[in-house]
Amino acid sequence: MNKFKTILFDIDGTLLDFKASEEEALEKVFAMHNYILDEHVKGTYERINKFLWEQYELGIIDRNMVIYSRFVKLFEELGIDGDGIRFEDEYQELLGEGHALMDGAREVLEYLHPKYELYVVTNGVTRTQMKRLQDSKLKDYFKDIFVSEATGYQKPMKEYFDYCFERIPNLDLSKTIIIGDSLSSDIQGGNNASVATCWVNPDSLDNKEKISVDYEIKQLKELYSFL
Ligand SMILES: [Mg+2]
């Protein structure tokens, strides 16, 4: 008998290589406007973006505030005379085209799909995430896809998981696990929702906050060792 029945998968940094998609989209949108994208600009953008998503996870600002203020703030800080709102829309369009897979993603889903009930739990923009799942041909492995934008909540909030769990038939919390690369949203979320957790940590990051983790892996294929 399987230890688990239901698997909740994060998408970005877990199944899809979001870093690669982000970098590509950023390069393209900066090139479209003939703005310079050097290490300083990249670093500044990353700092602003990371800060805003942290505020989002804490429930301080909403998703629209994150995405529609990051380039506005960036342009302000760098003294670029540009329309940060329109720039975001163009960036989102390009981001939706990126769907590079993480190592082993398709193989692992192919293996898990007949044995478990797979669901997507992702913080993000519905239109973008659906397009990326479709283009990467991962969508059909999942019974349902829960994008935070459509739920009114987000990982790691318990309310987000309550919303998902109401829509998963015959859910058994003791046989449910969340797999994701973010300690603050996926693993903390799993703890808030009282399900098991698996941290995908390819870069061997430190668990500074000492968030409780049930399983830790560097590569998706290591899932075979306990699933
Ligand atoms: Mg992630």
Coordinates of N, CA and C and ligand atoms in Angstrom, one line a residue:
M1 N 0.8 -1.2 0.0 CA 0.0 0.0 0.0 C 0.9 1.3 0.0
N2 N 0.5 2.2 -0.8 CA 1.3 3.5 -0.9 C 1.1 4.3 0.4
K3 N 2.1 4.9 0.8 CA 2.1 5.8 2.0 C 1.2 7.0 1.7
F4 N 1.3 7.4 0.4 CA 0.5 8.6 0.1 C -0.5 8.3 -1.1
K5 N -1.5 9.1 -1.1 CA -2.5 9.0 -2.1 C -2.6 10.2 -3.0
T6 N -2.4 11.3 -2.4 CA -2.6 12.6 -3.1 C -1.3 13.4 -3.0
I7 N -0.9 13.9 -4.2 CA 0.4 14.7 -4.3 C 0.1 16.1 -4.8
L8 N 0.5 17.1 -4.1 CA 0.3 18.5 -4.5 C 1.6 19.0 -5.0
F9 N 1.7 19.4 -6.2 CA 2.9 19.8 -6.8 C 2.9 21.3 -7.0
D10 N 4.0 21.9 -6.6 CA 4.3 23.3 -7.0 C 4.8 23.2 -8.4
I11 N 4.7 24.3 -9.1 CA 5.2 24.4 -10.5 C 6.6 25.0 -10.7
D12 N 6.7 26.2 -10.3 CA 7.9 27.0 -10.7 C 9.0 26.6 -9.8
G13 N 10.1 26.2 -10.4 CA 11.3 25.8 -9.6 C 11.2 24.4 -9.1
T14 N 10.0 23.8 -9.4 CA 9.8 22.4 -9.0 C 9.7 21.5 -10.2
L15 N 8.7 21.8 -11.1 CA 8.5 21.1 -12.3 C 9.0 21.9 -13.6
L16 N 8.7 23.2 -13.5 CA 9.2 24.0 -14.6 C 10.4 24.9 -14.1
D17 N 11.3 25.0 -15.0 CA 12.5 25.8 -14.7 C 12.1 27.3 -14.9
F18 N 11.6 27.8 -13.8 CA 11.1 29.2 -13.9 C 12.2 30.2 -14.0
K19 N 13.4 29.9 -13.4 CA 14.5 30.8 -13.6 C 14.9 31.1 -15.0
A20 N 14.9 29.9 -15.8 CA 15.2 30.0 -17.2 C 14.2 30.9 -17.9
S21 N 12.9 30.6 -17.6 CA 11.8 31.3 -18.3 C 11.9 32.8 -18.0
E22 N 12.1 33.1 -16.7 CA 12.2 34.5 -16.3 C 13.3 35.3 -17.0
E23 N 14.5 34.6 -17.0 CA 15.7 35.3 -17.6 C 15.4 35.6 -19.1
E24 N 14.9 34.6 -19.7 CA 14.6 34.7 -21.2 C 13.6 35.8 -21.4
A25 N 12.5 35.9 -20.6 CA 11.5 36.9 -20.8 C 12.1 38.3 -20.5
L26 N 12.9 38.4 -19.5 CA 13.5 39.6 -19.1 C 14.4 40.2 -20.2
E27 N 15.2 39.3 -20.7 CA 16.1 39.7 -21.8 C 15.3 40.2 -23.0
K28 N 14.2 39.5 -23.3 CA 13.5 39.9 -24.5 C 12.8 41.2 -24.3
V29 N 12.1 41.4 -23.1 CA 11.4 42.6 -23.0 C 12.3 43.9 -22.8
F30 N 13.5 43.7 -22.2 CA 14.4 44.8 -22.2 C 14.9 45.1 -23.6
A31 N 15.2 44.1 -24.4 CA 15.7 44.3 -25.7 C 14.6 45.0 -26.6
M32 N 13.3 44.7 -26.4 CA 12.3 45.3 -27.1 C 12.3 46.8 -27.0
H33 N 12.7 47.3 -25.7 CA 12.6 48.7 -25.4 C 14.0 49.4 -25.5
N34 N 15.0 48.6 -25.9 CA 16.4 49.1 -25.9 C 16.9 49.6 -24.6
Y35 N 16.4 48.9 -23.5 CA 16.9 49.3 -22.2 C 18.1 48.3 -21.9
I36 N 19.0 48.8 -21.2 CA 20.2 48.0 -20.8 C 19.9 47.0 -19.7
L37 N 20.2 45.8 -19.9 CA 20.0 44.8 -18.8 C 21.3 44.2 -18.5
D38 N 22.0 44.8 -17.5 CA 23.3 44.3 -17.1 C 23.1 43.7 -15.7
E39 N 24.2 43.2 -15.1 CA 24.1 42.5 -13.8 C 23.5 43.4 -12.7
H40 N 23.8 44.7 -12.8 CA 23.3 45.6 -11.8 C 21.8 45.7 -11.9
V41 N 21.3 45.9 -13.1 CA 19.8 46.0 -13.4 C 19.2 44.7 -12.9
K42 N 19.8 43.6 -13.3 CA 19.2 42.3 -13.0 C 19.1 42.1 -11.5
G43 N 20.2 42.4 -10.8 CA 20.3 42.3 -9.3 C 19.2 43.2 -8.7
T44 N 19.1 44.4 -9.1 CA 18.1 45.3 -8.6 C 16.7 44.8 -8.8
Y45 N 16.4 44.3 -10.0 CA 15.1 43.7 -10.3 C 14.8 42.5 -9.3
E46 N 15.8 41.6 -9.2 CA 15.6 40.4 -8.4 C 15.3 40.8 -6.9
R47 N 16.0 41.8 -6.4 CA 15.8 42.2 -5.1 C 14.4 42.8 -4.9
I48 N 14.0 43.6 -5.8 CA 12.6 44.2 -5.7 C 11.5 43.1 -5.8
N49 N 11.7 42.2 -6.8 CA 10.8 41.2 -7.1 C 10.6 40.2 -5.9
K50 N 11.8 39.8 -5.3 CA 11.8 38.9 -4.2 C 11.1 39.5 -3.0
F51 N 11.4 40.8 -2.7 CA 10.8 41.5 -1.6 C 9.3 41.6 -1.8
L52 N 8.8 41.9 -3.0 CA 7.3 42.0 -3.2 C 6.6 40.7 -3.0
W53 N 7.2 39.6 -3.5 CA 6.6 38.2 -3.4 C 6.6 37.8 -1.9
E54 N 7.6 38.2 -1.2 CA 7.6 37.9 0.3 C 6.4 38.7 1.0
Q55 N 6.2 39.9 0.6 CA 5.1 40.7 1.1 C 3.8 40.0 0.8
Y56 N 3.7 39.5 -0.4 CA 2.5 38.8 -0.9 C 2.3 37.5 -0.1
E57 N 3.3 36.7 0.2 CA 3.2 35.5 1.0 C 2.7 35.8 2.4
L58 N 3.1 37.0 2.9 CA 2.7 37.4 4.2 C 1.3 38.0 4.2
G59 N 0.7 38.1 3.0 CA -0.6 38.6 2.9 C -0.7 40.2 3.1
I60 N 0.4 40.8 2.9 CA 0.4 42.3 3.1 C 0.0 43.0 1.8
I61 N 0.3 42.5 0.7 CA -0.1 43.1 -0.6 C -0.7 41.9 -1.5
D62 N -1.5 42.3 -2.5 CA -2.0 41.3 -3.4 C -1.1 41.1 -4.6
R63 N -1.5 40.1 -5.4 CA -0.7 39.7 -6.5 C -0.5 40.8 -7.5
N64 N -1.6 41.5 -7.8 CA -1.5 42.6 -8.7 C -0.5 43.7 -8.3
M65 N -0.5 43.9 -7.0 CA 0.4 44.9 -6.4 C 1.9 44.4 -6.7
V66 N 2.1 43.1 -6.6 CA 3.4 42.6 -6.8 C 3.8 42.9 -8.3
I67 N 3.0 42.4 -9.2 CA 3.5 42.4 -10.6 C 3.4 43.8 -11.2
Y68 N 2.4 44.6 -10.8 CA 2.3 45.9 -11.4 C 3.1 47.0 -10.7
S69 N 3.8 46.6 -9.6 CA 4.7 47.6 -9.0 C 6.2 47.3 -9.2
R70 N 6.5 46.0 -9.6 CA 8.0 45.7 -9.7 C 8.7 46.5 -10.7
F71 N 8.2 46.7 -11.9 CA 8.9 47.4 -12.9 C 8.8 48.9 -12.6
V72 N 7.7 49.3 -12.1 CA 7.5 50.8 -11.7 C 8.6 51.1 -10.7
K73 N 8.8 50.3 -9.7 CA 9.8 50.5 -8.7 C 11.2 50.4 -9.3
L74 N 11.4 49.5 -10.1 CA 12.7 49.3 -10.8 C 13.1 50.6 -11.6
F75 N 12.1 51.0 -12.4 CA 12.4 52.2 -13.2 C 12.7 53.4 -12.4
E76 N 11.9 53.5 -11.3 CA 12.1 54.6 -10.3 C 13.5 54.6 -9.8
E77 N 13.9 53.4 -9.3 CA 15.2 53.3 -8.7 C 16.4 53.5 -9.6
L78 N 16.2 53.1 -10.9 CA 17.3 53.2 -11.9 C 17.2 54.5 -12.7
G79 N 16.1 55.3 -12.5 CA 15.9 56.5 -13.2 C 15.6 56.3 -14.7
I80 N 14.9 55.2 -15.0 CA 14.5 54.9 -16.3 C 13.1 55.5 -16.6
D81 N 13.0 56.2 -17.7 CA 11.7 56.9 -18.0 C 10.9 55.9 -18.8
G82 N 10.1 55.0 -18.2 CA 9.3 54.0 -18.9 C 8.0 53.7 -18.2
D83 N 7.1 53.1 -18.9 CA 5.8 52.7 -18.4 C 5.9 51.3 -17.8
G84 N 6.0 51.3 -16.4 CA 6.2 50.0 -15.7 C 5.0 49.1 -15.8
I85 N 3.9 49.6 -16.0 CA 2.6 48.8 -16.1 C 2.6 48.1 -17.4
R86 N 2.8 48.8 -18.5 CA 2.8 48.2 -19.8 C 3.9 47.2 -20.0
F87 N 5.0 47.6 -19.4 CA 6.2 46.7 -19.5 C 5.9 45.4 -18.8
E88 N 5.2 45.4 -17.7 CA 4.8 44.2 -17.0 C 3.9 43.3 -17.9
D89 N 2.9 44.0 -18.6 CA 2.0 43.2 -19.5 C 2.8 42.5 -20.6
E90 N 3.8 43.2 -21.1 CA 4.6 42.6 -22.2 C 5.5 41.5 -21.6
Y91 N 6.0 41.7 -20.4 CA 6.8 40.7 -19.8 C 6.0 39.4 -19.5
Q92 N 4.8 39.6 -19.0 CA 3.9 38.5 -18.7 C 3.6 37.7 -20.0
E93 N 3.4 38.4 -21.1 CA 3.1 37.7 -22.4 C 4.3 36.8 -22.7
L94 N 5.5 37.3 -22.5 CA 6.7 36.6 -22.9 C 7.0 35.4 -21.9
L95 N 6.7 35.7 -20.6 CA 6.8 34.7 -19.5 C 6.0 33.5 -19.8
G96 N 4.8 33.8 -20.3 CA 3.8 32.7 -20.7 C 4.3 31.8 -21.7
E97 N 5.3 32.2 -22.5 CA 5.9 31.4 -23.5 C 7.0 30.5 -23.0
G98 N 7.5 30.7 -21.8 CA 8.6 30.0 -21.3 C 8.1 28.7 -20.5
H99 N 8.6 27.6 -20.9 CA 8.2 26.4 -20.2 C 9.2 25.3 -20.2
A100 N 10.5 25.7 -20.0 CA 11.6 24.7 -19.9 C 11.3 23.8 -18.6
L101 N 11.5 22.5 -18.8 CA 11.3 21.6 -17.7 C 12.5 21.5 -16.7
M102 N 12.2 21.2 -15.5 CA 13.2 20.8 -14.5 C 13.7 19.4 -14.9
D103 N 14.9 19.1 -14.5 CA 15.4 17.8 -14.8 C 14.5 16.6 -14.3
G104 N 14.1 15.7 -15.1 CA 13.4 14.6 -14.7 C 11.9 14.8 -14.5
A105 N 11.4 16.0 -14.8 CA 10.0 16.3 -14.5 C 9.0 15.4 -15.2
R106 N 9.2 15.3 -16.5 CA 8.2 14.5 -17.3 C 8.3 13.0 -16.9
E107 N 9.4 12.5 -16.7 CA 9.6 11.1 -16.4 C 9.0 10.8 -15.0
V108 N 9.2 11.7 -14.1 CA 8.7 11.5 -12.7 C 7.1 11.5 -12.7
L109 N 6.6 12.5 -13.5 CA 5.1 12.6 -13.6 C 4.5 11.4 -14.3
E110 N 5.2 10.9 -15.3 CA 4.8 9.7 -16.0 C 4.7 8.5 -15.1
Y111 N 5.6 8.4 -14.2 CA 5.7 7.3 -13.2 C 4.6 7.5 -12.1
L112 N 4.5 8.7 -11.7 CA 3.5 8.9 -10.5 C 2.1 8.9 -11.0
H113 N 1.8 9.4 -12.2 CA 0.5 9.7 -12.6 C -0.5 8.5 -12.5
P114 N -0.1 7.2 -12.8 CA -1.1 6.1 -12.7 C -1.2 5.7 -11.2
K115 N -0.3 6.1 -10.3 CA -0.3 5.5 -9.0 C -0.9 6.5 -7.9
Y116 N -0.9 7.8 -8.3 CA -1.3 8.8 -7.3 C -2.3 9.7 -7.9
E117 N -3.0 10.5 -7.1 CA -3.8 11.6 -7.6 C -2.9 12.9 -7.5
L118 N -2.6 13.5 -8.7 CA -1.7 14.6 -8.7 C -2.5 15.9 -8.9
Y119 N -2.1 16.9 -8.2 CA -2.8 18.2 -8.3 C -1.7 19.3 -8.3
V120 N -2.0 20.4 -8.9 CA -1.1 21.6 -9.0 C -1.5 22.6 -7.9
V121 N -0.6 23.0 -7.1 CA -0.8 24.2 -6.2 C 0.2 25.2 -6.5
T122 N -0.2 26.3 -7.1 CA 0.8 27.3 -7.5 C 0.3 28.8 -7.2
N123 N 1.3 29.6 -6.8 CA 1.0 31.0 -6.6 C 1.4 31.6 -8.0
G124 N 0.4 32.3 -8.5 CA 0.8 33.0 -9.8 C -0.4 33.5 -10.5
V125 N -0.2 33.8 -11.8 CA -1.2 34.4 -12.6 C -1.8 33.3 -13.4
T126 N -3.2 33.1 -13.3 CA -3.9 32.0 -13.9 C -3.5 31.9 -15.4
R127 N -3.7 32.9 -16.2 CA -3.5 32.9 -17.6 C -2.1 32.4 -18.0
T128 N -1.1 32.9 -17.2 CA 0.3 32.5 -17.5 C 0.6 31.1 -17.1
Q129 N 0.1 30.7 -15.9 CA 0.4 29.3 -15.5 C -0.3 28.2 -16.3
M130 N -1.5 28.5 -16.7 CA -2.3 27.5 -17.6 C -1.6 27.4 -18.9
K131 N -1.2 28.5 -19.5 CA -0.5 28.4 -20.8 C 0.8 27.6 -20.7
R132 N 1.6 27.8 -19.6 CA 2.8 27.2 -19.5 C 2.7 25.7 -19.2
L133 N 1.6 25.3 -18.5 CA 1.3 23.9 -18.3 C 0.9 23.2 -19.5
Q134 N 0.1 24.0 -20.3 CA -0.3 23.4 -21.6 C 0.8 23.2 -22.6
D135 N 1.6 24.3 -22.7 CA 2.7 24.3 -23.7 C 3.8 23.2 -23.3
S136 N 4.0 23.0 -22.0 CA 5.0 22.0 -21.6 C 4.4 20.6 -21.6
K137 N 3.1 20.5 -22.0 CA 2.4 19.2 -22.0 C 2.4 18.5 -20.7
L138 N 2.4 19.3 -19.6 CA 2.3 18.7 -18.3 C 0.9 18.6 -17.7
K139 N 0.0 19.5 -18.4 CA -1.3 19.7 -17.8 C -2.1 18.4 -17.6
D140 N -2.0 17.5 -18.5 CA -2.9 16.3 -18.4 C -2.5 15.3 -17.3
Y141 N -1.4 15.5 -16.7 CA -1.0 14.6 -15.6 C -1.8 14.9 -14.3
F142 N -2.5 16.1 -14.3 CA -3.1 16.6 -13.1 C -4.6 16.5 -13.1
K143 N -5.2 16.1 -12.0 CA -6.6 16.1 -11.9 C -7.2 17.4 -11.8
D144 N -6.5 18.4 -11.2 CA -7.0 19.7 -11.1 C -5.8 20.7 -10.9
I145 N -6.0 21.9 -11.2 CA -4.9 22.9 -11.1 C -5.5 24.1 -10.3
F146 N -4.8 24.4 -9.2 CA -5.2 25.5 -8.3 C -4.2 26.6 -8.4
V147 N -4.6 27.7 -9.1 CA -3.7 28.9 -9.2 C -4.3 29.9 -8.2
S148 N -3.3 30.4 -7.4 CA -3.7 31.3 -6.3 C -4.7 32.4 -6.7
E149 N -4.4 33.0 -7.9 CA -5.2 34.1 -8.3 C -6.7 33.8 -8.3
A150 N -7.0 32.6 -8.7 CA -8.4 32.2 -8.8 C -9.0 31.8 -7.5
T151 N -8.2 31.6 -6.4 CA -8.7 31.2 -5.1 C -9.0 32.4 -4.2
G152 N -8.3 33.5 -4.4 CA -8.4 34.6 -3.5 C -7.4 34.5 -2.4
Y153 N -6.7 33.5 -2.3 CA -5.7 33.3 -1.3 C -4.4 32.8 -1.9
Q154 N -3.4 32.5 -1.1 CA -2.1 32.0 -1.7 C -1.4 31.2 -0.7
K155 N -0.5 30.3 -1.2 CA 0.4 29.6 -0.3 C 1.2 30.6 0.4
P156 N 1.5 30.5 1.7 CA 1.3 29.3 2.5 C 0.0 29.4 3.3
M157 N -0.9 30.3 3.0 CA -2.1 30.5 3.8 C -2.9 29.2 3.9
K158 N -3.4 29.0 5.1 CA -4.3 27.8 5.3 C -5.5 27.9 4.5
E159 N -6.0 29.1 4.3 CA -7.3 29.4 3.5 C -7.1 28.9 2.1
Y160 N -5.9 29.1 1.6 CA -5.6 28.6 0.2 C -5.8 27.1 0.1
F161 N -5.2 26.4 1.1 CA -5.3 25.0 1.0 C -6.7 24.5 1.3
D162 N -7.4 25.2 2.2 CA -8.8 24.9 2.5 C -9.6 24.9 1.2
Y163 N -9.4 26.0 0.4 CA -10.0 26.1 -0.9 C -9.7 24.9 -1.8
C164 N -8.5 24.5 -1.9 CA -8.1 23.3 -2.7 C -8.7 22.1 -2.2
F165 N -8.7 21.9 -0.9 CA -9.1 20.6 -0.3 C -10.6 20.4 -0.4
E166 N -11.4 21.5 -0.5 CA -12.8 21.4 -0.7 C -13.1 20.9 -2.1
R167 N -12.1 21.0 -3.0 CA -12.3 20.6 -4.4 C -11.6 19.3 -4.7
I168 N -11.0 18.6 -3.7 CA -10.4 17.3 -3.9 C -11.2 16.3 -3.3
P169 N -11.8 15.4 -4.1 CA -12.7 14.4 -3.6 C -12.0 13.4 -2.7
N170 N -12.7 13.0 -1.6 CA -12.2 12.0 -0.6 C -10.7 12.2 -0.2
L171 N -10.4 13.4 0.1 CA -9.1 13.8 0.6 C -8.8 13.2 1.9
D172 N -7.6 12.6 2.1 CA -7.2 12.1 3.4 C -5.9 12.8 3.7
L173 N -5.9 13.8 4.6 CA -4.8 14.6 4.9 C -3.5 13.8 5.3
S174 N -3.7 12.7 6.0 CA -2.6 11.8 6.4 C -1.9 11.1 5.2
K175 N -2.6 11.1 4.1 CA -2.0 10.5 2.9 C -1.7 11.5 1.8
T176 N -1.5 12.8 2.2 CA -1.3 13.8 1.3 C 0.1 14.5 1.5
I177 N 0.8 14.8 0.4 CA 2.1 15.4 0.5 C 2.2 16.6 -0.5
I178 N 2.9 17.6 -0.1 CA 3.1 18.7 -1.0 C 4.6 18.7 -1.3
I179 N 4.9 18.9 -2.6 CA 6.3 18.9 -3.1 C 6.6 20.2 -3.7
G180 N 7.6 20.9 -3.2 CA 7.9 22.3 -3.8 C 9.3 22.8 -3.4
D181 N 9.7 23.8 -4.1 CA 11.1 24.3 -3.8 C 11.1 25.5 -2.9
S182 N 9.9 26.0 -2.4 CA 10.0 27.1 -1.6 C 9.6 26.8 -0.1
L183 N 10.5 27.1 0.8 CA 10.3 26.8 2.2 C 9.1 27.7 2.7
S184 N 9.2 29.0 2.3 CA 8.2 29.9 2.8 C 6.8 29.7 2.3
S185 N 6.6 29.2 1.1 CA 5.3 29.0 0.6 C 4.9 27.6 0.6
D186 N 5.7 26.7 0.0 CA 5.3 25.3 -0.1 C 5.4 24.5 1.2
I187 N 6.5 24.6 1.8 CA 6.8 23.8 3.0 C 6.0 24.4 4.2
Q188 N 6.1 25.7 4.4 CA 5.3 26.3 5.4 C 3.8 26.1 5.2
G189 N 3.4 26.2 3.9 CA 2.0 25.9 3.5 C 1.6 24.5 3.9
G190 N 2.4 23.5 3.6 CA 2.1 22.2 4.0 C 1.9 22.0 5.5
N191 N 2.8 22.7 6.2 CA 2.7 22.6 7.7 C 1.4 23.3 8.1
N192 N 1.0 24.4 7.5 CA -0.2 25.1 7.9 C -1.4 24.2 7.6
A193 N -1.3 23.4 6.5 CA -2.4 22.6 6.0 C -2.4 21.2 6.6
S194 N -1.4 20.9 7.5 CA -1.3 19.6 8.1 C -1.2 18.4 7.2
V195 N -0.3 18.6 6.1 CA 0.0 17.5 5.2 C 1.6 17.4 5.3
A196 N 2.0 16.2 4.8 CA 3.5 16.0 4.7 C 4.1 16.9 3.7
T197 N 5.4 17.1 3.8 CA 6.1 18.0 2.9 C 7.4 17.4 2.3
C198 N 7.7 17.8 1.1 CA 8.9 17.4 0.5 C 9.6 18.7 -0.1
W199 N 10.7 19.0 0.3 CA 11.4 20.2 -0.1 C 12.4 19.9 -1.2
V200 N 12.1 20.4 -2.4 CA 13.0 20.3 -3.6 C 14.1 21.4 -3.4
N201 N 15.3 21.0 -3.1 CA 16.3 21.9 -2.8 C 17.6 21.7 -3.6
P202 N 17.6 21.9 -4.9 CA 18.7 21.6 -5.8 C 20.0 22.3 -5.4
D203 N 19.9 23.5 -4.9 CA 21.1 24.3 -4.6 C 21.5 24.2 -3.1
S204 N 21.0 23.2 -2.4 CA 21.3 22.9 -1.0 C 21.3 24.2 -0.2
L205 N 20.2 24.9 -0.3 CA 20.0 26.2 0.5 C 19.9 25.8 2.0
D206 N 20.2 26.8 2.8 CA 20.1 26.6 4.3 C 18.6 26.8 4.7
N207 N 18.2 25.9 5.6 CA 16.8 26.1 6.2 C 17.0 27.0 7.4
K208 N 17.2 28.3 7.1 CA 17.5 29.2 8.2 C 16.4 29.4 9.2
E209 N 15.2 29.4 8.7 CA 14.1 29.6 9.6 C 13.7 28.3 10.4
K210 N 14.4 27.2 10.1 CA 14.2 25.9 10.7 C 12.7 25.5 10.6
I211 N 12.2 25.7 9.4 CA 10.9 25.2 9.1 C 10.9 23.7 9.0
S212 N 9.9 23.1 9.6 CA 9.9 21.6 9.7 C 9.7 21.0 8.3
V213 N 10.5 20.1 7.9 CA 10.5 19.5 6.6 C 10.5 18.0 6.7
D214 N 9.6 17.2 6.1 CA 9.6 15.8 6.2 C 10.6 15.1 5.3
Y215 N 10.7 15.5 4.1 CA 11.6 14.9 3.1 C 12.3 16.1 2.4
E216 N 13.6 15.9 2.1 CA 14.3 16.9 1.3 C 15.1 16.1 0.2
I217 N 14.9 16.7 -1.0 CA 15.6 16.1 -2.2 C 16.3 17.2 -3.0
K218 N 17.3 16.7 -3.8 CA 18.0 17.7 -4.6 C 17.4 17.6 -6.1
Q219 N 16.9 16.4 -6.4 CA 16.4 16.1 -7.7 C 15.1 15.4 -7.7
L220 N 14.3 15.7 -8.6 CA 12.9 15.0 -8.6 C 13.0 13.5 -8.6
K221 N 14.0 12.9 -9.2 CA 14.1 11.5 -9.3 C 14.3 10.8 -8.0
E222 N 14.7 11.6 -7.0 CA 14.9 11.1 -5.6 C 13.5 10.8 -5.0
L223 N 12.4 11.3 -5.6 CA 11.1 11.0 -5.1 C 10.8 9.5 -5.1
Y224 N 11.5 8.8 -6.1 CA 11.3 7.3 -6.2 C 11.7 6.6 -4.9
S225 N 12.6 7.2 -4.1 CA 13.1 6.6 -2.9 C 12.0 6.5 -1.8
F226 N 11.0 7.3 -1.8 CA 10.0 7.2 -0.7 C 8.6 7.2 -1.3
L227 N 8.4 7.5 -2.6 CA 7.0 7.4 -3.1 C 6.7 6.1 -3.8
Ligands
MG1 MG 8.2 27.2 -6.6

